[in-house]
Short mmCIF file of C-alpha atoms in Angstrom, two decimals:
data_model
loop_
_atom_site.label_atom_id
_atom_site.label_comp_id
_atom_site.label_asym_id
_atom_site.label_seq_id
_atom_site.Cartn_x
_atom_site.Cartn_y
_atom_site.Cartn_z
CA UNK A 677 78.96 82.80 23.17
CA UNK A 678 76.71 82.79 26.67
CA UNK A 679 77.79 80.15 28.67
CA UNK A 680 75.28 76.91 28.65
CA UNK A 681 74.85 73.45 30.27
CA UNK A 682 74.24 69.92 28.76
CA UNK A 683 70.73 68.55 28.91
CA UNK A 684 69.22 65.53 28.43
CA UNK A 685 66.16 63.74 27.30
CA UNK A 686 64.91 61.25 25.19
CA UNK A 687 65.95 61.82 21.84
CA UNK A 688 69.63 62.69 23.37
CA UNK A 689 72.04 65.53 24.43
CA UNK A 690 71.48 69.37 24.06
CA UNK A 691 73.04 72.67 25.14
CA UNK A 692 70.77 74.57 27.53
CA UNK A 693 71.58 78.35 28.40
CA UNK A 694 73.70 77.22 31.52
CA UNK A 695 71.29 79.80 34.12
CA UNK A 696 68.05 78.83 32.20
CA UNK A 697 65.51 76.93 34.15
CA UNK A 698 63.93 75.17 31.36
CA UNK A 699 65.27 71.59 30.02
CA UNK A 700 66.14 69.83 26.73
CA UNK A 701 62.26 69.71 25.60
CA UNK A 702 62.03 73.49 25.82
CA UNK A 703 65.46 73.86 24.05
CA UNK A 704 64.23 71.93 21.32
CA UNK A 705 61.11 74.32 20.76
CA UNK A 706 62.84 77.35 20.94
CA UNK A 707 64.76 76.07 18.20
CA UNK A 708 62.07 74.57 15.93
CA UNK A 709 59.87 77.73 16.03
CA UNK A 710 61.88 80.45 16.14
CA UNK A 711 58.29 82.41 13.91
CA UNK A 712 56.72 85.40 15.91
CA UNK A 713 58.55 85.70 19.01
CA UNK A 714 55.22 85.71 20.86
CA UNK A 715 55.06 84.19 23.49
CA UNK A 716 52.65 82.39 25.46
CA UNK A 717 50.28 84.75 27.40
CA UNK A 718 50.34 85.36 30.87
CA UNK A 719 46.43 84.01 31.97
CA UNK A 720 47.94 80.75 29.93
CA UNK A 721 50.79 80.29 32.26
CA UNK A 722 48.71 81.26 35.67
CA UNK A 723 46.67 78.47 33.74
CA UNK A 724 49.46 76.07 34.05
CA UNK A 725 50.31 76.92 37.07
CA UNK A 726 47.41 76.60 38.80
CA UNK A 727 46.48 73.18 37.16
CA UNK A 728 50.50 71.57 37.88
CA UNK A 729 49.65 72.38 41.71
CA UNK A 730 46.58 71.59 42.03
CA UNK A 731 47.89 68.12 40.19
CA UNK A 732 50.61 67.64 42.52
CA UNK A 733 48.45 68.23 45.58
CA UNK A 734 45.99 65.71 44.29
CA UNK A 735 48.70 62.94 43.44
CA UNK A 736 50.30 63.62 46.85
CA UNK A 737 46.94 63.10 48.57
CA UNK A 738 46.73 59.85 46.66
CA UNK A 739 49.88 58.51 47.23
CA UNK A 740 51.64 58.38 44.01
CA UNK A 741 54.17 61.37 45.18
CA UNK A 742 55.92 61.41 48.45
CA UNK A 743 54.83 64.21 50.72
CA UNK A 744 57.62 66.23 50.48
CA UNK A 745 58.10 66.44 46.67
CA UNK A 746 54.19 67.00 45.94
CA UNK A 747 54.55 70.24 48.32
CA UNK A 748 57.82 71.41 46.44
CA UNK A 749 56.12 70.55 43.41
CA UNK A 750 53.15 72.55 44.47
CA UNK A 751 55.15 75.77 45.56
CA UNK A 752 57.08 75.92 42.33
CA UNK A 753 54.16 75.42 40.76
CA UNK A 754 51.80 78.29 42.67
CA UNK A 755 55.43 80.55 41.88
CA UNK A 756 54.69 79.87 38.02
CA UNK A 757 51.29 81.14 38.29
CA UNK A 758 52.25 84.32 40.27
CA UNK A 759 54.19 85.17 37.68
CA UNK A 760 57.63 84.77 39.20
CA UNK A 761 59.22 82.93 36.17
CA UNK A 762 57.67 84.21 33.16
CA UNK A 763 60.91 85.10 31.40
CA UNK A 764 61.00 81.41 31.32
CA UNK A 765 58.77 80.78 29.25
CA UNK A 766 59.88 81.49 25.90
CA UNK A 767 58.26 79.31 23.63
CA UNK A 768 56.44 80.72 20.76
CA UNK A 769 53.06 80.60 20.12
CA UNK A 770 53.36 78.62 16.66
CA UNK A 771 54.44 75.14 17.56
CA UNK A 772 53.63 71.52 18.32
CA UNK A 773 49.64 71.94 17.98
CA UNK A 774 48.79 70.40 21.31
CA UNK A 775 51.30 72.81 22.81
CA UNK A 776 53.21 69.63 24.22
CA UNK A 777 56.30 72.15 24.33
CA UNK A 778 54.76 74.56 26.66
CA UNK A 779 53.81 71.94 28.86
CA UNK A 780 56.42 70.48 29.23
CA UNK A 781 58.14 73.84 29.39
CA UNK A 782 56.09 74.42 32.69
CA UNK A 783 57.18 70.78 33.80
CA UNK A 784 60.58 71.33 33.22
CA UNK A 785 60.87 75.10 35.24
CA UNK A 786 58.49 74.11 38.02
CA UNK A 787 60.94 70.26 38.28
CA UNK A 788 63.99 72.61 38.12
CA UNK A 789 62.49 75.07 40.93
CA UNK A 790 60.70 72.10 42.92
CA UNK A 791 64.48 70.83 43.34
CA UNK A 792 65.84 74.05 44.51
CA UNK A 793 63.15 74.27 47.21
CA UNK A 794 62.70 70.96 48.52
CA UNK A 795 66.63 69.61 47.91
CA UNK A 796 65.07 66.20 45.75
CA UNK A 797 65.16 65.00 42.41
CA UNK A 798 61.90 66.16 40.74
CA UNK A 799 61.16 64.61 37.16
CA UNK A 800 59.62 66.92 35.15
CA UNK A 801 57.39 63.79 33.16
CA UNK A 802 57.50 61.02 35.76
CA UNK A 803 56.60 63.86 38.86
CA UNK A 804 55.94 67.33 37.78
CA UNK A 805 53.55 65.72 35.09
CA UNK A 806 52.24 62.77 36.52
CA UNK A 807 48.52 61.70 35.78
CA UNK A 808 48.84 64.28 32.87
CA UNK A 809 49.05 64.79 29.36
CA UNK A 810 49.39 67.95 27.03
CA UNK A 811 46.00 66.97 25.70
CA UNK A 812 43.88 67.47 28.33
CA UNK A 813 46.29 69.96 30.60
CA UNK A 814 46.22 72.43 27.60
CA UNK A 815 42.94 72.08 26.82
CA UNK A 816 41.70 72.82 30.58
CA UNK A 817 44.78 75.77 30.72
CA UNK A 818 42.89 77.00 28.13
CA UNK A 819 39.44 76.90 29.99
CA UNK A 820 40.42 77.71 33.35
CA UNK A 821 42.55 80.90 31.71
CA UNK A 822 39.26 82.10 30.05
CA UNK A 823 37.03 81.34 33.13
CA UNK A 824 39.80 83.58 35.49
CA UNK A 825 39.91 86.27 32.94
CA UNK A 826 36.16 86.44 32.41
CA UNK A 827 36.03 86.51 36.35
CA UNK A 828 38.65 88.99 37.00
CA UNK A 829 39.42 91.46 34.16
CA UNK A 830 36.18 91.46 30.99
CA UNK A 831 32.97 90.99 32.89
CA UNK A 832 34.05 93.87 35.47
CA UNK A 833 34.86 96.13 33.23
CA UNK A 834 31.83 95.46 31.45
CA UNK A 835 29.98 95.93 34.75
CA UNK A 836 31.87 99.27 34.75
CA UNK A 837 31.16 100.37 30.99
CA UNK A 838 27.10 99.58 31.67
CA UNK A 839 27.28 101.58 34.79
CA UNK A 840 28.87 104.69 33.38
CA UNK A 841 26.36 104.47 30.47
CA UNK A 842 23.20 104.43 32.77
CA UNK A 843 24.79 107.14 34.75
CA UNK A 844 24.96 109.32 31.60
CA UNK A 845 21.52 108.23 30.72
CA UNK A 846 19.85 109.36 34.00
CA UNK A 847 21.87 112.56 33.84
CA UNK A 848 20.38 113.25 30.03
CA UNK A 849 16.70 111.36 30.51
CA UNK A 850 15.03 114.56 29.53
CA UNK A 851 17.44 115.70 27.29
CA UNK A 852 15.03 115.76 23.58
CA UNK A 853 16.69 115.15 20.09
CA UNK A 854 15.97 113.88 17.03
CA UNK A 855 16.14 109.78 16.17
CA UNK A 856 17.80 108.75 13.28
CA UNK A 857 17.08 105.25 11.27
CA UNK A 858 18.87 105.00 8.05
CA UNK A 859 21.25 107.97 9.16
CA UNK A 860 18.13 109.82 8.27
CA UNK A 861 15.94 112.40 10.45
CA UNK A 862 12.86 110.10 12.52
CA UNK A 863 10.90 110.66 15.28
CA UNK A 864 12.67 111.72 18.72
CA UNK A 865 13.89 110.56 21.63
CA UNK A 866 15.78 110.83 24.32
CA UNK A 867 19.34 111.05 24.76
CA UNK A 868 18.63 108.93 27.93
CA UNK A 869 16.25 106.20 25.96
CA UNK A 870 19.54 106.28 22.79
CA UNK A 871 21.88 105.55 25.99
CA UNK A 872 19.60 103.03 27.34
CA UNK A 873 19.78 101.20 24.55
CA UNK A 874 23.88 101.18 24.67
CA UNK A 875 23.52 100.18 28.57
CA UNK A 876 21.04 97.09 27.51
CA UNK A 877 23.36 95.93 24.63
CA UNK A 878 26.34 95.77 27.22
CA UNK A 879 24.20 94.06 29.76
CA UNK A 880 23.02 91.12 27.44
CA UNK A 881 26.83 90.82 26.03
CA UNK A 882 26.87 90.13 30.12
CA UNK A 883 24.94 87.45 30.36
CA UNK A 884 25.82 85.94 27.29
CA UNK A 885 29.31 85.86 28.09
CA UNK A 886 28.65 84.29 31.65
CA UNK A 887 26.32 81.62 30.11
CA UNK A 888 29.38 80.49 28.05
CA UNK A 889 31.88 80.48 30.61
CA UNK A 890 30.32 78.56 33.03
CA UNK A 891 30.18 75.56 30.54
CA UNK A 892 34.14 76.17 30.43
CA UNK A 893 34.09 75.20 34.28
CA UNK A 894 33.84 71.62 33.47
CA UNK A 895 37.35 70.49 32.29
CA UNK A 896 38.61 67.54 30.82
CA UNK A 897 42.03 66.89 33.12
CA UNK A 898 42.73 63.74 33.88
CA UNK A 899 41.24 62.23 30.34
CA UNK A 900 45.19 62.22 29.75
CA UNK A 901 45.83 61.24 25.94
CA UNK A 902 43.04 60.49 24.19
CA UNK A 903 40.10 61.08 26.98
CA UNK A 904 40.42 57.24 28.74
CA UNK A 905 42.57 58.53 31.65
CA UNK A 906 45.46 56.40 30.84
CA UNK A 907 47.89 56.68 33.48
CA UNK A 908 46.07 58.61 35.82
CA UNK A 909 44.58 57.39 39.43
CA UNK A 910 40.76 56.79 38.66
CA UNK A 911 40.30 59.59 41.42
CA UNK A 912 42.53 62.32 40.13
CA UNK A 913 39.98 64.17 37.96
CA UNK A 914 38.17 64.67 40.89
CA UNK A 915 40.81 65.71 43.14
CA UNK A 916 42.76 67.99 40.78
CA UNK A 917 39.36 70.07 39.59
CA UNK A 918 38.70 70.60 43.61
CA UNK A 919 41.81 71.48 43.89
CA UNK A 920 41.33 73.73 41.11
CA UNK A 921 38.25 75.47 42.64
CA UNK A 922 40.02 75.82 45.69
CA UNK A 923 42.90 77.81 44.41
CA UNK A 924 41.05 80.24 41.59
CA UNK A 925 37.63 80.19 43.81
CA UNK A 926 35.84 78.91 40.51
CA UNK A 927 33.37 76.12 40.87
CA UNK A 928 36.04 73.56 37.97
CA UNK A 929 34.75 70.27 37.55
CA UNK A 930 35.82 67.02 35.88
CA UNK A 931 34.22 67.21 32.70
CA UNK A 932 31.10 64.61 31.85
CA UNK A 933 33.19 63.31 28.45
CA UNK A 934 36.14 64.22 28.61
CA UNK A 935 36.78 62.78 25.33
CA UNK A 936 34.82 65.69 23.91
CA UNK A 937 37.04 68.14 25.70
CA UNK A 938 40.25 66.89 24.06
CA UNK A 939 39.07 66.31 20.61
CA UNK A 940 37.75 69.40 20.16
CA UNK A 941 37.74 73.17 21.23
CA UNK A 942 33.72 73.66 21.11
CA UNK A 943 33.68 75.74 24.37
CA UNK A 944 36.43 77.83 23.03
CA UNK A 945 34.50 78.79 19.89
CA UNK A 946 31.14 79.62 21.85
CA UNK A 947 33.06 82.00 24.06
CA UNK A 948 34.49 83.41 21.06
CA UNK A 949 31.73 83.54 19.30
CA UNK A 950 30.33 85.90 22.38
CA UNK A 951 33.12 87.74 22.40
CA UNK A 952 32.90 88.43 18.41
CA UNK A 953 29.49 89.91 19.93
CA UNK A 954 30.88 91.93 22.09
CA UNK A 955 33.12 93.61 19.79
CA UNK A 956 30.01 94.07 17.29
CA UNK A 957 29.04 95.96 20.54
CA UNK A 958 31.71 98.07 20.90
CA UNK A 959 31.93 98.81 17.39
CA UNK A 960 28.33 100.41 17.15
CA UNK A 961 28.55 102.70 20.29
CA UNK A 962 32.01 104.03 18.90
CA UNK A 963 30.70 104.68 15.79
CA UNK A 964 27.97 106.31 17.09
CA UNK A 965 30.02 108.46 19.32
CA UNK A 966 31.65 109.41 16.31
CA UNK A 967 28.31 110.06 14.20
CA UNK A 968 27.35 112.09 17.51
CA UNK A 969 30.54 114.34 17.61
CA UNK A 970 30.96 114.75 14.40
CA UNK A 971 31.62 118.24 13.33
CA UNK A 972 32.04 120.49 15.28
CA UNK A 973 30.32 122.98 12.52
CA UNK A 974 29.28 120.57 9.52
CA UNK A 975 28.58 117.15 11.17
CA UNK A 976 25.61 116.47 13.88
CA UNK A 977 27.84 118.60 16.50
CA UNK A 978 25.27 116.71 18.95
CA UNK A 979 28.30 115.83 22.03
CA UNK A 980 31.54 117.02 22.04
CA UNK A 981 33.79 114.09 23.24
CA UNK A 982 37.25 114.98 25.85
CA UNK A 983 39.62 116.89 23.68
CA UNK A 984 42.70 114.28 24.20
CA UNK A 985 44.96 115.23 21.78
CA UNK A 986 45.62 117.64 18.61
CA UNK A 987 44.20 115.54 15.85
CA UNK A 988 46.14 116.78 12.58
CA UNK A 989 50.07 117.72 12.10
CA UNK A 990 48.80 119.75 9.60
CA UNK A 991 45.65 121.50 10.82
CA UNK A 992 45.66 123.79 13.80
CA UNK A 993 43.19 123.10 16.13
CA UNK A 994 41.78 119.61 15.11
CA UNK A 995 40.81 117.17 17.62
CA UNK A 996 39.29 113.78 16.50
CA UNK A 997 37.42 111.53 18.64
CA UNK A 998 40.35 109.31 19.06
CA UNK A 999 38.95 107.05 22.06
CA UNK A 1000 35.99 105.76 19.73
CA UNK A 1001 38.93 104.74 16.80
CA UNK A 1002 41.25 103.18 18.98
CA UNK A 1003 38.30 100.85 20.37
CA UNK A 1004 36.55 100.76 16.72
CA UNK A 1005 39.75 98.90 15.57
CA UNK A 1006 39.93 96.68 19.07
CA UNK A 1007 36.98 95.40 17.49
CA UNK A 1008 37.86 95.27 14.41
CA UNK A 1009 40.87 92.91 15.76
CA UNK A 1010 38.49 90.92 17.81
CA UNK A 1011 36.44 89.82 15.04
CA UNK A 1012 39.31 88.54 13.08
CA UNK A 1013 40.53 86.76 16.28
CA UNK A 1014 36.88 85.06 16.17
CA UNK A 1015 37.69 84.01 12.53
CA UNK A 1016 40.72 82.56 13.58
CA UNK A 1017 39.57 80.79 16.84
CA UNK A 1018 36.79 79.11 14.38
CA UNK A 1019 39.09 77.83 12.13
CA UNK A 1020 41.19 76.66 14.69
CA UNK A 1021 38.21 74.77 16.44
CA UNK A 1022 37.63 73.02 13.85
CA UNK A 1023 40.98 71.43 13.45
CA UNK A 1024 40.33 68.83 15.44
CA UNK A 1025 41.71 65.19 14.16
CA UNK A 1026 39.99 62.50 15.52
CA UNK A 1027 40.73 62.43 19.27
CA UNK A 1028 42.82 65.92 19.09
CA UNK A 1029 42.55 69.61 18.58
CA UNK A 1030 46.16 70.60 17.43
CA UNK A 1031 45.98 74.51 17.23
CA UNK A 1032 45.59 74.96 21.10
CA UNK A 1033 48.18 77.14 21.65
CA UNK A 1034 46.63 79.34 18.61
CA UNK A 1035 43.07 79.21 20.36
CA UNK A 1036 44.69 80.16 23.80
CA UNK A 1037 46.68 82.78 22.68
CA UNK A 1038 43.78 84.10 21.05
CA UNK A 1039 41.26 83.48 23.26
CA UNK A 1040 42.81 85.33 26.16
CA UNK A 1041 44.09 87.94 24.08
CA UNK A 1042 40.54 88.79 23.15
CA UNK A 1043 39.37 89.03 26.51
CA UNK A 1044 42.14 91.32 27.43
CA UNK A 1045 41.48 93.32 24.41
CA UNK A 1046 37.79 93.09 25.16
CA UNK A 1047 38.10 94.15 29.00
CA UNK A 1048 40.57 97.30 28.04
CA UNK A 1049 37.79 99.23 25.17
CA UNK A 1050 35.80 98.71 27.52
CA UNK A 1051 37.27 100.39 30.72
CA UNK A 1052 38.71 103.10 28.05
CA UNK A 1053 35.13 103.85 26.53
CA UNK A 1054 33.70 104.40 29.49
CA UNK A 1055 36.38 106.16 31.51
CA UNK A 1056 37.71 108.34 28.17
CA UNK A 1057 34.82 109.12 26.40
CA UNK A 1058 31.38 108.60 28.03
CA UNK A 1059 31.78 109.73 31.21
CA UNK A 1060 33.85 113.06 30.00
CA UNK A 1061 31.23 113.73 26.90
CA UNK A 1062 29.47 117.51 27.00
CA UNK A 1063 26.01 117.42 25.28
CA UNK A 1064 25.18 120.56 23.02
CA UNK A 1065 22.23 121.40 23.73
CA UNK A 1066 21.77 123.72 21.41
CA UNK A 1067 22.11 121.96 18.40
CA UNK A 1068 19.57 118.96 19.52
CA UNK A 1069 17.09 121.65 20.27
CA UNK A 1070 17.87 123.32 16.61
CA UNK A 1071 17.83 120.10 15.10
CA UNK A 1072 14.09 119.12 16.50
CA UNK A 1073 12.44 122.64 15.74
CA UNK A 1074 13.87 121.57 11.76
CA UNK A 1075 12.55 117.84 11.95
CA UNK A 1076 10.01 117.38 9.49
CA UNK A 1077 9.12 113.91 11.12
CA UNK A 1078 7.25 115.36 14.27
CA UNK A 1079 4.52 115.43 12.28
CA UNK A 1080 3.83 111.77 12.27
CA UNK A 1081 2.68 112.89 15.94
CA UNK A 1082 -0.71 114.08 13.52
CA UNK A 1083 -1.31 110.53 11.42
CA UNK A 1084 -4.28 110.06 13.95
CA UNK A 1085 -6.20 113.46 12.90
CA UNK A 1086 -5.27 114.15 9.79
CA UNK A 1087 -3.73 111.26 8.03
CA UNK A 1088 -1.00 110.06 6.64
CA UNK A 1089 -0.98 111.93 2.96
CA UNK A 1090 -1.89 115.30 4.33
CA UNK A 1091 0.87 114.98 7.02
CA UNK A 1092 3.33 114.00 4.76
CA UNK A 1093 2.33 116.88 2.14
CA UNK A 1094 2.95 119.47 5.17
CA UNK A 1095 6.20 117.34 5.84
CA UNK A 1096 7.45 118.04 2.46
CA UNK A 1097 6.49 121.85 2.16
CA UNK A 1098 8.43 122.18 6.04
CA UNK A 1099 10.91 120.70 4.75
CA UNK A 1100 11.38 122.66 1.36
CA UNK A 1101 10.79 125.70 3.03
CA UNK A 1102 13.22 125.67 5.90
CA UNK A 1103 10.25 126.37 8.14
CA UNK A 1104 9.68 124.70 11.24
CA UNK A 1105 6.81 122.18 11.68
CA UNK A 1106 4.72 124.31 14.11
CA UNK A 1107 4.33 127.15 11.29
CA UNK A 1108 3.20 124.86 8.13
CA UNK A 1109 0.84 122.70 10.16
CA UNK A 1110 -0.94 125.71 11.35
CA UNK A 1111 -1.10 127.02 8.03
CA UNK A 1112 -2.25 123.72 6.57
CA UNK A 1113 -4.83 122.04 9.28
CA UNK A 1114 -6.59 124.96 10.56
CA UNK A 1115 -6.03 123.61 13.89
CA UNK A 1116 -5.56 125.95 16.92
CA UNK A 1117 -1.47 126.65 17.84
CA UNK A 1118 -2.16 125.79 21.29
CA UNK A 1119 -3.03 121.96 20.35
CA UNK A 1120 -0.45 121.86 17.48
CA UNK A 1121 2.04 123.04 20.27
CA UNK A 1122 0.84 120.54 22.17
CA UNK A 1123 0.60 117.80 19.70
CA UNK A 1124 4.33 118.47 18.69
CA UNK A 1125 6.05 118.72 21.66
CA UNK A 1126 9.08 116.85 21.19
CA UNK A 1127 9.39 115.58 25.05
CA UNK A 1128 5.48 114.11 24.89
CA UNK A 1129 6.18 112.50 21.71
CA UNK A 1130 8.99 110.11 23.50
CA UNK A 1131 6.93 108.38 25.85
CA UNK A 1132 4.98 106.45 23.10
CA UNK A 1133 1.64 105.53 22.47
CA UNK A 1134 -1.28 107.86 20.94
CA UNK A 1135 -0.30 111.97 21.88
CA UNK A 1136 -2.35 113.24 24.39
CA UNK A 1137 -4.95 115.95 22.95
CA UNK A 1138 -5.69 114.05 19.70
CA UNK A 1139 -8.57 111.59 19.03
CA UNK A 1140 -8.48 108.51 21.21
CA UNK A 1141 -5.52 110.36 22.99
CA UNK A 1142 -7.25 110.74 25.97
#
C-alpha cells in the first residue's frame, strides 16, 4: 500500500496519497466517482487557472489578502494553467453537478503550491477561493475555456481549411464538369464555383461561431452562489474579469445578470448549437469528397484523393478515402455531443445548472474535435487531391442536361425529347440536336459549350442572348 498522509476538512479525517497535492475534498471525489476515468480537460483547467489568479490579484488589490499570499496565490495559480500540475487533477468528469469537486480540487493544489512558494498558510476556501463559489467559477471556466479555444485552436484552423479551399478553387476555376442535384446529372459548373461553395459554407460557420463567442465574454464571477454576490467585495466582478482580459488578451466582462449565468448554460448551448453546424459542414464536404473519388473505374472517378494507406487486408491494391471517414465520424461525434450539451442546458434547477462539468467537458472537446477535421481536411485531402480531367470532360460530352442551354429557342418539350433520344442512344448532345433542330453546328457548338453555360444568365448566340 503507497504511502499517504491524513487530511482534514469539514466532514472529518481522510487518507490523502502522502506526495499528492490535492486535499480531503478531492479525496472524497475520487472516491465517490470512480465512473469513466476521464478527466477534466485541459482548456477547463487553464480555465481555472486563469480565473483563481486573476481572483487572487483582484482580492489582493482590494485588501482582503495580504500582499504576499495573493502573489503566491497568483503564481500557483498561473502554474495550474500552464499546465504544470495536471496529473493533479484527477477528478472525473461525472460528479457533483456544479463541479464543486474540481474547484475545489484547483483550490486545494494551487493552496498546497501557494504554500510551497511563498512559506504561508494558504486556505484553499477562506484564500485560494475567496469571493468565489463553484457556481459562478465553473460556469465562467466554462466560458472563458470556450472563448480561448475558439481564439486559439477552431477559428484558425477554420481560417486555414477556407484558405486551402479557395486556393484549390482558383487553381480549378476553369476546370468544366457536370452538376449534380439529387445525385443526378444537371447543368455544369465549375469545379472552382462547387469549391466556392465549400469555402462560403466554412466562412459563415466563421462568423457564426464568433457571433456566439463573444456573448461568452461576459461572465458571471463574482455572482458567487446563487447570482447576489454573497461574500464577495462589491468590486471584485470588475476587478477579476480585467484581470481576466489581461491575462488571456480577451475582452471578459462581468456579466449584466449574473443570475442568468449561473442558473443556466444558454451561452453554452448557442455555441454548441454552432458547432453542431459546423460538423453538418464537415460532414457534407467529406461526403462529397467521397462521392467525388469514388471509383476509381465504377464510381464518378472525378479526383483522386492522397493514397494514405492500403485500404483492404484482403484486396490488393485498395485505397479508400480514409481522411473524409475519419472526419465524417468527427462529425458524426459532434452532433451527438450537441445532443448532449442540450440536454444538459436544460438541467438547470432554479438558480443552478448541475451538469457543468458534462457541458465543459463537452463543450471543449467539441472544439478540439472541431479544430483537428478541420486542419486534417484541408492539409490531408484538399490540398493533396489530383483532378481527372478526363473523366469530367467524358462525363459533360454524355450530359443530356446541356440542352436546357436551348429552352429559349426551341422549348422545353422539344429539348427534352432530344434529351431523351441522347440519352437512349449513348450519343452526345451536339449530334442529336443537330439532327433534331436543323440548326447550324457552329451555333449548337456554341450554344453548348459547357464553360459558357457556367457563367449564368441567357447563352450568348440565342434569342435575347445578345
Amino acid at each position: 500500500m503507497s504511502a499517504t498522509r491524513i487530511e482534514r476538512d469539514s466532514m472529518g479525517e481522510l487518507a490523502v496519497p502522502a506526495e499528492a497535492l490535492w486535499g480531503a475534498q478531492t479525496q472524497r471525489a475520487i472516491e465517490n466517482f470512480p465512473i469513466s476515468g476521464w478527466r477534466m480537460p485541459r482548456g477547463f483547467l487553464r480555465a481555472l487557472g486563469l480565473i483563481k489568479a486573476a481572483a487572487a490579484e483582484a482580492n489582493a488589490g482590494l485588501g482582503l489578502l495580504d500582499p504576499g499570499r495573493g502573489a503566491a496565490i497568483r503564481e500557483a495559480a498561473l502554474k495550474v494553467a500552464a499546465g504544470e500540475f495536471d496529473a493533479e487533477f484527477p477528478v472525473d468528469v461525472f460528479q457533483t453537478g456544479s463541479g464543486t469537486s474540481s474547484n475545489m480540487n484547483a483550490n486545494e493544489v494551487i493552496a498546497r503550491v501557494a504554500h510551497s512558494l511563498g512559506g504561508m498558510a494558504v486556505h484553499p476556501n477562506d484564500h485560494v477561493n475567496l469571493g468565489q463559489s463553484s457556481n459562478d467559477v465553473v460556469p465562467t471556466a466554462i466560458q472563458v475555456g470556450a472563448c480561448l479555444g475558439l481564439r486559439e485552436r477552431l477559428l484558425p484552423a477554420l481560417a486555414h481549411l477556407r484558405e486551402t479551399i479557395a486556393r484549390r478553387a482558383h487553381e480549378h476555376r476553369g476546370t468544366v464538369k457536370t452538376g449534380r442535384t439529387h445525385l443526378m446529372d444537371a447543368m455544369p459548373l465549375t469545379l472552382g464555383q462547387e469549391l466556392s461553395a465549400w469555402a462560403s459554407q466554412v466562412e459563415q460557420v466563421e462568423e457564426r461561431l464568433g457571433d456566439a463567442g463573444r456573448r461568452l465574454r461576459a461572465l458571471p464571477l463574482g455572482g458567487t452562489a446563487v447570482g447576489t454576490g454573497i461574500n464577495a467585495h462589491p468590486q471584485f466582478a470588475e476587478r477579476a474579469c480585467a484581470g481576466l482580459a489581461r491575462l488571456s488578451g480577451l475582452p471578459f466582462t462581468p456579466a449584466a445578470n449574473p443570475f442568468a449565468g449561473i442558473a443556466a448554460q444558454d451561452g453554452a448551448v448557442e455555441l454548441s448549437g454552432q458547432l453542431n453546424g459546423l460538423a453538418v459542414v464537415l460532414m457534407k464536404l467529406s461526403n462529397d469528397l467521397r462521392w467525388m473519388n469514388s471509383g476509381p473505374l465504377a464510381g464518378l472517378g472525378e479526383i483522386e484523393l492522397p493514397a494514405l494507406q492500403p485500404g483492404s487486408s484482403i484486396m490488393p491494391g485498395k485505397v479508400n478515402p480514409v481522411i473524409p471517414e475519419a472526419v465524417a465520424m468527427v462529425a458524426a461525434q459532434m452532433m451527438g455531443m450537441h445532443a448532449t450539451i442540450s440536454v444538459a442546458g436544460q438541467s438547470g434547477n432554479f438558480q443552478l445548472n448541475v451538469m457543468l462539468p458534462l457541458i465543459a467537458h463537452t463543450l471543449l472537446w467539441a472544439i478540439e474535435l472541431g479544430a483537428s477535421a478541420a486542419r486534417l481536411l484541408a492539409d490531408r485531402a484538399i490540398a493533396g487531391f489530383a483532378v481527372r480531367e478526363d473523366r469530367l470532360r467524358a462525363a459533360l460530352a454524355r450530359n443530356p442536361i446541356l440542352v436546357t442551354a436551348l429552352n429559349p429557342l426551341i422549348g422545353y418539350e422539344k429539348a427534352a425529347a432530344i434529351a431523351k433520344k441522347a440519352y437512349a442512344s449513348g450519343r452526345p448532345i451536339l449530334e442529336v440536336a443537330v439532327e433534331e433542330t436543323g440548326l447550324d453546328r457552329e451555333r449548337l457548338e456554341k450554344a453548348l459549350d459547357p464553360l459558357a453555360l457556367t457563367r449564368g444568365g441567357i447563352v450568348e448566340g440565342l434569342p435575347g442572348g445578345g
